[in-house]
Short mmCIF file of C-alpha atoms in Angstrom, two decimals:
data_model
loop_
_atom_site.label_atom_id
_atom_site.label_comp_id
_atom_site.label_asym_id
_atom_site.label_seq_id
_atom_site.Cartn_x
_atom_site.Cartn_y
_atom_site.Cartn_z
CA HIS A 5 0.00 0.00 0.00
CA MET A 6 0.95 3.64 -0.34
CA LEU A 7 -0.81 6.13 1.89
CA GLN A 8 -0.96 9.89 2.01
CA MET A 9 -1.21 11.32 5.50
CA LEU A 10 -4.76 12.27 6.47
CA GLU A 11 -3.96 15.67 7.99
CA SER A 12 -0.94 16.36 5.83
CA GLN A 13 -0.29 19.06 3.29
CA GLY A 14 0.03 16.00 1.12
CA ALA A 15 3.72 15.92 0.27
CA SER A 16 4.11 13.04 2.68
CA PHE A 17 3.81 9.35 1.90
CA ILE A 18 4.07 6.04 3.70
CA ILE A 19 4.73 2.91 1.66
CA GLU A 20 3.88 -0.31 3.47
CA LEU A 21 6.17 -3.13 2.35
CA LYS A 22 5.15 -6.77 2.15
CA ASN A 23 7.34 -7.58 5.17
CA GLY A 24 5.36 -5.12 7.31
CA HIS A 25 8.09 -2.46 7.38
CA PHE A 26 7.83 1.00 5.84
CA VAL A 27 9.46 3.45 3.46
CA VAL A 28 8.65 7.11 4.15
CA TYR A 29 8.87 10.04 1.75
CA ASP A 30 9.21 13.29 3.70
CA GLY A 31 6.68 13.60 6.53
CA GLY A 32 4.89 16.93 6.52
CA LEU A 33 4.65 19.59 9.20
CA LYS A 34 5.57 19.02 12.84
CA GLN A 35 1.86 19.32 13.72
CA GLU A 36 1.32 16.07 11.81
CA THR A 37 3.65 13.99 13.99
CA GLU A 38 0.93 12.49 16.17
CA ASN A 39 -1.09 11.34 13.18
CA PHE A 40 2.07 10.10 11.43
CA LEU A 41 3.00 7.82 14.34
CA LYS A 42 -0.62 6.77 14.82
CA THR A 43 -0.81 5.66 11.19
CA LEU A 44 2.38 3.60 11.48
CA LYS A 45 1.11 1.91 14.66
CA GLU A 46 -2.23 1.04 13.09
CA LEU A 47 -0.43 -0.73 10.25
CA THR A 48 1.91 -2.63 12.59
CA PRO A 49 0.90 -5.84 14.44
CA ALA A 50 -0.09 -5.30 18.07
CA GLY A 51 2.85 -5.38 20.46
CA GLU A 52 5.41 -4.60 17.76
CA LYS A 53 7.18 -1.32 17.10
CA PRO A 54 6.98 0.14 13.56
CA VAL A 55 10.16 -0.22 11.53
CA ILE A 56 10.96 2.42 8.91
CA GLU A 57 13.44 0.77 6.57
CA ALA A 58 14.19 4.03 4.79
CA TRP A 59 13.18 7.62 5.43
CA PHE A 60 13.80 9.85 2.40
CA LEU A 61 13.89 13.62 2.81
CA SER A 62 13.46 15.43 -0.50
CA HIS A 63 14.71 18.83 0.72
CA CYS A 64 15.11 21.02 3.76
CA HIS A 65 11.76 22.77 4.12
CA ASN A 66 9.81 22.52 7.36
CA ASP A 67 6.62 21.23 5.72
CA HIS A 68 8.62 18.14 4.71
CA TYR A 69 10.86 17.44 7.72
CA GLY A 70 8.46 18.34 10.57
CA PRO A 71 7.99 14.87 12.15
CA ILE A 72 11.73 14.15 11.96
CA MET A 73 12.42 17.21 14.11
CA GLN A 74 9.48 16.68 16.46
CA ILE A 75 10.26 13.03 17.18
CA SER A 76 13.99 13.65 17.62
CA GLN A 77 13.31 16.12 20.45
CA ASP A 78 11.04 13.85 22.53
CA GLN A 79 12.29 10.56 23.97
CA THR A 80 8.74 9.22 24.39
CA LEU A 81 8.24 9.64 20.64
CA LEU A 82 11.67 8.21 19.80
CA ASP A 83 10.74 5.08 21.74
CA GLN A 84 7.75 4.50 19.43
CA VAL A 85 9.57 3.81 16.16
CA TYR A 86 12.72 2.30 14.66
CA VAL A 87 14.48 3.91 11.68
CA ASN A 88 17.12 1.87 9.85
CA GLY A 89 18.33 4.62 7.52
CA PHE A 90 17.88 8.23 6.46
CA TYR A 91 18.43 9.37 2.85
CA TYR A 92 19.18 13.04 2.34
CA VAL A 93 21.38 15.23 0.14
CA GLU A 94 22.47 18.17 2.27
CA PRO A 95 23.13 21.47 0.48
CA SER A 96 26.43 23.19 1.15
CA ALA A 97 26.62 26.30 3.31
CA ALA A 98 27.52 28.26 0.18
CA LEU A 99 24.39 27.08 -1.62
CA PHE A 100 22.24 27.94 1.39
CA LYS A 101 23.49 31.53 1.18
CA ARG A 102 22.86 31.67 -2.56
CA LEU A 103 19.24 30.48 -2.40
CA LYS A 104 16.72 32.92 -0.98
CA THR A 105 13.59 30.87 -0.30
CA GLN A 106 14.96 28.76 2.56
CA PRO A 107 13.05 30.05 5.63
CA ASP A 108 15.29 28.30 8.16
CA PRO A 109 18.99 28.83 7.32
CA VAL A 110 20.11 26.46 10.09
CA GLY A 111 17.57 23.79 9.20
CA ASN A 112 20.19 21.71 7.43
CA GLU A 113 22.33 21.38 10.57
CA LYS A 114 19.27 20.67 12.70
CA ILE A 115 18.21 17.84 10.42
CA LEU A 116 21.63 16.18 10.39
CA ASN A 117 21.69 16.32 14.20
CA ALA A 118 18.12 15.00 14.43
CA PHE A 119 19.01 11.88 12.43
CA THR A 120 21.45 10.81 15.14
CA MET A 121 18.74 10.75 17.82
CA PHE A 122 16.81 7.86 16.26
CA LYS A 123 17.63 4.19 16.81
CA THR A 124 17.62 1.10 14.62
CA GLN A 125 16.36 -2.29 15.74
CA ASP A 126 19.91 -2.97 16.94
CA GLY A 127 19.87 0.07 19.21
CA VAL A 128 22.38 2.15 17.25
CA ALA A 129 22.00 5.39 15.32
CA PRO A 130 20.66 4.94 11.76
CA GLU A 131 22.97 5.16 8.80
CA VAL A 132 22.69 8.40 6.85
CA TYR A 133 22.95 7.90 3.09
CA ARG A 134 23.55 10.60 0.50
CA PRO A 135 21.59 9.66 -2.64
CA ALA A 136 23.29 10.30 -5.99
CA LEU A 137 22.04 10.14 -9.55
CA GLY A 138 21.97 6.57 -10.83
CA GLN A 139 21.88 4.87 -7.44
CA ARG A 140 19.29 2.16 -6.94
CA TYR A 141 17.91 1.01 -3.60
CA TYR A 142 16.03 -2.21 -2.82
CA PHE A 143 13.66 -2.54 0.11
CA CYS A 144 11.85 -5.88 0.33
CA ASP A 145 9.57 -5.86 -2.72
CA ILE A 146 10.19 -2.35 -4.09
CA MET A 147 13.05 -0.70 -5.97
CA ILE A 148 13.85 3.01 -5.89
CA ASP A 149 15.97 4.82 -8.49
CA VAL A 150 17.56 8.17 -7.68
CA SER A 151 16.56 10.25 -10.69
CA PHE A 152 17.77 13.71 -9.73
CA THR A 153 19.62 15.50 -6.94
CA LEU A 154 20.77 19.05 -6.38
CA GLU A 155 24.17 18.08 -7.82
CA GLN A 156 22.69 17.90 -11.33
CA ILE A 157 22.35 21.69 -11.40
CA PRO A 158 25.78 23.37 -11.44
CA TYR A 159 26.21 25.74 -8.52
CA ASN A 160 26.56 28.80 -10.76
CA GLN A 161 23.29 27.98 -12.55
CA TYR A 162 21.05 28.18 -9.47
CA ARG A 163 18.90 31.27 -9.92
CA GLY A 164 19.09 32.16 -6.27
CA THR A 165 15.32 32.23 -5.86
CA ASP A 166 14.08 28.67 -5.51
CA PHE A 167 15.42 26.34 -2.85
CA ASN A 168 12.86 23.78 -3.99
CA ASP A 169 15.12 22.88 -6.91
CA THR A 170 17.37 21.06 -4.43
CA SER A 171 14.65 18.37 -4.09
CA THR A 172 15.72 14.79 -4.71
CA TRP A 173 13.65 12.91 -7.32
CA LEU A 174 12.80 9.25 -6.82
CA MET A 175 11.39 6.80 -9.36
CA THR A 176 9.80 3.98 -7.39
CA HIS A 177 9.15 0.56 -8.95
CA ILE A 178 6.32 -1.39 -7.29
CA ASP A 179 4.82 -4.59 -8.72
CA GLY A 180 5.82 -3.66 -12.26
CA GLN A 181 4.58 -0.07 -11.99
CA ARG A 182 6.58 3.17 -11.92
CA MET A 183 5.85 6.21 -9.76
CA LEU A 184 7.75 9.51 -9.79
CA TYR A 185 8.10 11.70 -6.71
CA GLY A 186 10.16 14.89 -6.84
CA GLY A 187 9.30 16.76 -3.66
CA ASP A 188 8.93 20.45 -4.46
CA ALA A 189 11.01 20.38 -7.65
CA GLY A 190 11.06 23.73 -9.45
CA LYS A 191 11.55 24.87 -13.01
CA ASP A 192 15.34 24.63 -13.18
CA SER A 193 15.44 21.00 -12.06
CA THR A 194 12.49 20.13 -14.29
CA LEU A 195 14.08 21.58 -17.41
CA MET A 196 17.39 19.94 -16.57
CA SER A 197 15.68 16.56 -16.20
CA VAL A 198 13.77 16.88 -19.48
CA LYS A 199 17.11 17.41 -21.22
CA MET A 200 18.81 14.63 -19.28
CA PHE A 201 16.27 11.79 -19.44
CA ASP A 202 15.45 9.66 -22.43
CA LYS A 203 11.74 10.04 -23.18
CA LYS A 204 11.14 6.38 -22.35
CA TYR A 205 12.35 6.99 -18.80
CA LEU A 206 9.49 9.44 -18.28
CA ASP A 207 6.87 6.81 -19.13
CA MET A 208 5.31 6.15 -15.73
CA ASP A 209 2.13 4.85 -14.19
CA ILE A 210 1.76 7.42 -11.41
CA PHE A 211 3.02 11.00 -11.37
CA ILE A 212 2.97 12.89 -8.06
CA THR A 213 2.84 16.59 -8.87
CA PHE A 214 5.74 18.76 -7.75
CA HIS A 215 5.43 21.35 -4.99
CA HIS A 216 1.89 20.39 -4.03
CA GLY A 217 0.75 20.93 -7.62
CA ILE A 218 2.12 24.44 -7.96
CA ASN A 219 5.24 23.58 -9.98
CA VAL A 220 3.66 22.00 -13.04
CA TYR A 221 5.48 22.65 -16.31
CA ASP A 222 4.39 21.94 -19.88
CA GLN A 223 7.90 20.89 -20.82
CA LEU A 224 7.60 17.79 -18.62
CA THR A 225 3.95 17.15 -19.50
CA GLU A 226 4.76 17.13 -23.20
CA VAL A 227 7.45 14.46 -23.02
CA SER A 228 6.11 12.22 -20.25
CA THR A 229 3.28 9.69 -20.13
CA TYR A 230 1.31 8.64 -17.06
CA ASP A 231 -1.99 7.00 -16.19
CA VAL A 232 -2.60 8.58 -12.79
CA VAL A 233 -1.87 12.07 -11.51
CA LEU A 234 -1.77 12.34 -7.74
CA TYR A 235 -2.06 15.89 -6.44
CA ALA A 236 -0.12 15.99 -3.24
CA SER A 237 -2.00 18.77 -1.48
CA PHE A 238 -4.92 21.17 -1.19
CA ARG A 239 -2.92 23.88 -2.95
CA ALA A 240 -3.65 22.59 -6.43
CA GLY A 241 -6.41 20.21 -5.47
CA SER A 242 -10.12 20.40 -6.05
CA LEU A 243 -10.54 22.90 -3.23
CA TRP A 244 -8.02 25.48 -4.32
CA ASP A 245 -7.82 25.51 -8.11
CA SER A 246 -8.66 29.21 -8.15
CA ARG A 247 -5.99 30.29 -5.65
CA ALA A 248 -4.29 33.49 -6.80
CA ASP A 249 -0.83 32.08 -6.12
CA LEU A 250 -1.50 29.12 -8.38
CA ALA A 251 -0.18 30.65 -11.59
CA ALA A 252 0.03 27.26 -13.31
CA VAL A 253 -3.71 26.61 -13.69
CA PRO A 254 -3.54 26.15 -17.50
CA GLN A 255 -0.51 23.89 -17.10
CA ASN A 256 -2.39 21.85 -14.53
CA ASP A 257 -5.33 21.52 -16.89
CA ARG A 258 -3.06 20.17 -19.62
CA LEU A 259 -1.46 17.76 -17.19
CA LYS A 260 -4.85 16.44 -16.09
CA ALA A 261 -6.09 16.08 -19.66
CA LYS A 262 -3.43 13.47 -20.42
CA ALA A 263 -4.25 11.27 -17.43
CA GLN A 264 -6.80 8.49 -17.12
CA GLU A 265 -7.38 9.36 -13.45
CA VAL A 266 -6.69 12.41 -11.29
CA LEU A 267 -6.69 12.12 -7.51
CA HIS A 268 -6.81 15.12 -5.19
CA HIS A 269 -5.56 14.78 -1.65
CA GLY A 270 -7.88 17.68 -0.74
CA ASP A 271 -10.85 15.35 -1.15
CA GLY A 272 -9.56 13.10 1.65
CA SER A 273 -6.57 10.91 2.37
CA VAL A 274 -5.65 8.60 -0.51
CA THR A 275 -4.58 4.96 -0.22
CA LEU A 276 -3.31 3.06 -3.27
CA THR A 277 -2.86 -0.71 -3.34
CA PHE A 278 -0.34 -2.10 -5.81
CA PRO A 279 -0.41 -3.16 -8.54
CA TYR A 280 -2.73 -0.19 -8.83
CA LYS A 281 -5.79 -0.37 -11.07
CA ILE A 282 -7.60 2.76 -12.22
CA GLY A 283 -10.57 3.56 -10.02
CA THR A 284 -9.53 1.50 -6.99
CA ALA A 285 -8.04 4.24 -4.81
CA GLU A 286 -9.49 4.40 -1.30
CA ILE A 287 -10.45 7.93 -0.32
CA GLY A 288 -10.46 8.49 3.43
CA GLU A 289 -12.02 11.10 5.65
CA ASP A 290 -12.62 14.53 4.16
CA TRP A 291 -10.71 16.93 6.42
CA GLN A 292 -11.36 20.19 4.59
CA ASP A 293 -13.83 21.57 7.14
CA ASN A 294 -11.42 21.35 10.07
CA TYR A 295 -8.10 21.99 8.37
CA THR A 296 -6.37 25.19 9.43
CA LEU A 297 -4.04 26.90 6.98
CA MET A 298 -0.92 27.70 8.99
#
């Protein structure tokens, strides 16, 4: 299964492996920590502690690393979960100074310190891996390709305005299907990837929109194929298509037009069971009436 967090901004996913362990992509805001741990416990047999085989962090923004920070600062929360490995490409101090949309300039250091607070099943600190283009990871029944990291954009080509372009892209292979997740990837990384990838590589079954559906670009839509578009948040979901800050409405419309199915996290939490068949997504509780925009 792959689940989106019920109360999340949506850029947060839990993949349940066939061995009962988990792979996590990001995690959401710190306010989502309680629900994050609750979800893991509900999917774990009674009396056992959830085991996260791999926790991937796409980039250093607080709506993606919240639970990592929250859990690391509370021993009662640390005692509720095992983490066997973190996967994160940390930007250099020089790049942090160059990019202007990073709200927490010391977030990078905080994250690296937070990783050391967790424990594996053997009682030691988790390994911290630095994903690089071309690496491939295997976890039980799934395979994850590293498709893009901040290192693919030369330092002198960063525009200095969008930290989101440091997001790591992952192409996940599950039961013969391919799913692309790129965190909050921006225009520079998208254009670089379109030039870098063979068109066949961008043939996928599920595409998770970048930056909660805000960073949608025709250049990627034109060369890629996909059956399902999963909107990772309210920001470009069915609730907020008319938001003034959503300048990519026409681009979103073109993206949707190519898909057989479009799922909006804003309509409720989404659970996919693999191999995924069109129309079988489980839509959970609708949280729009009690969600507070922070």
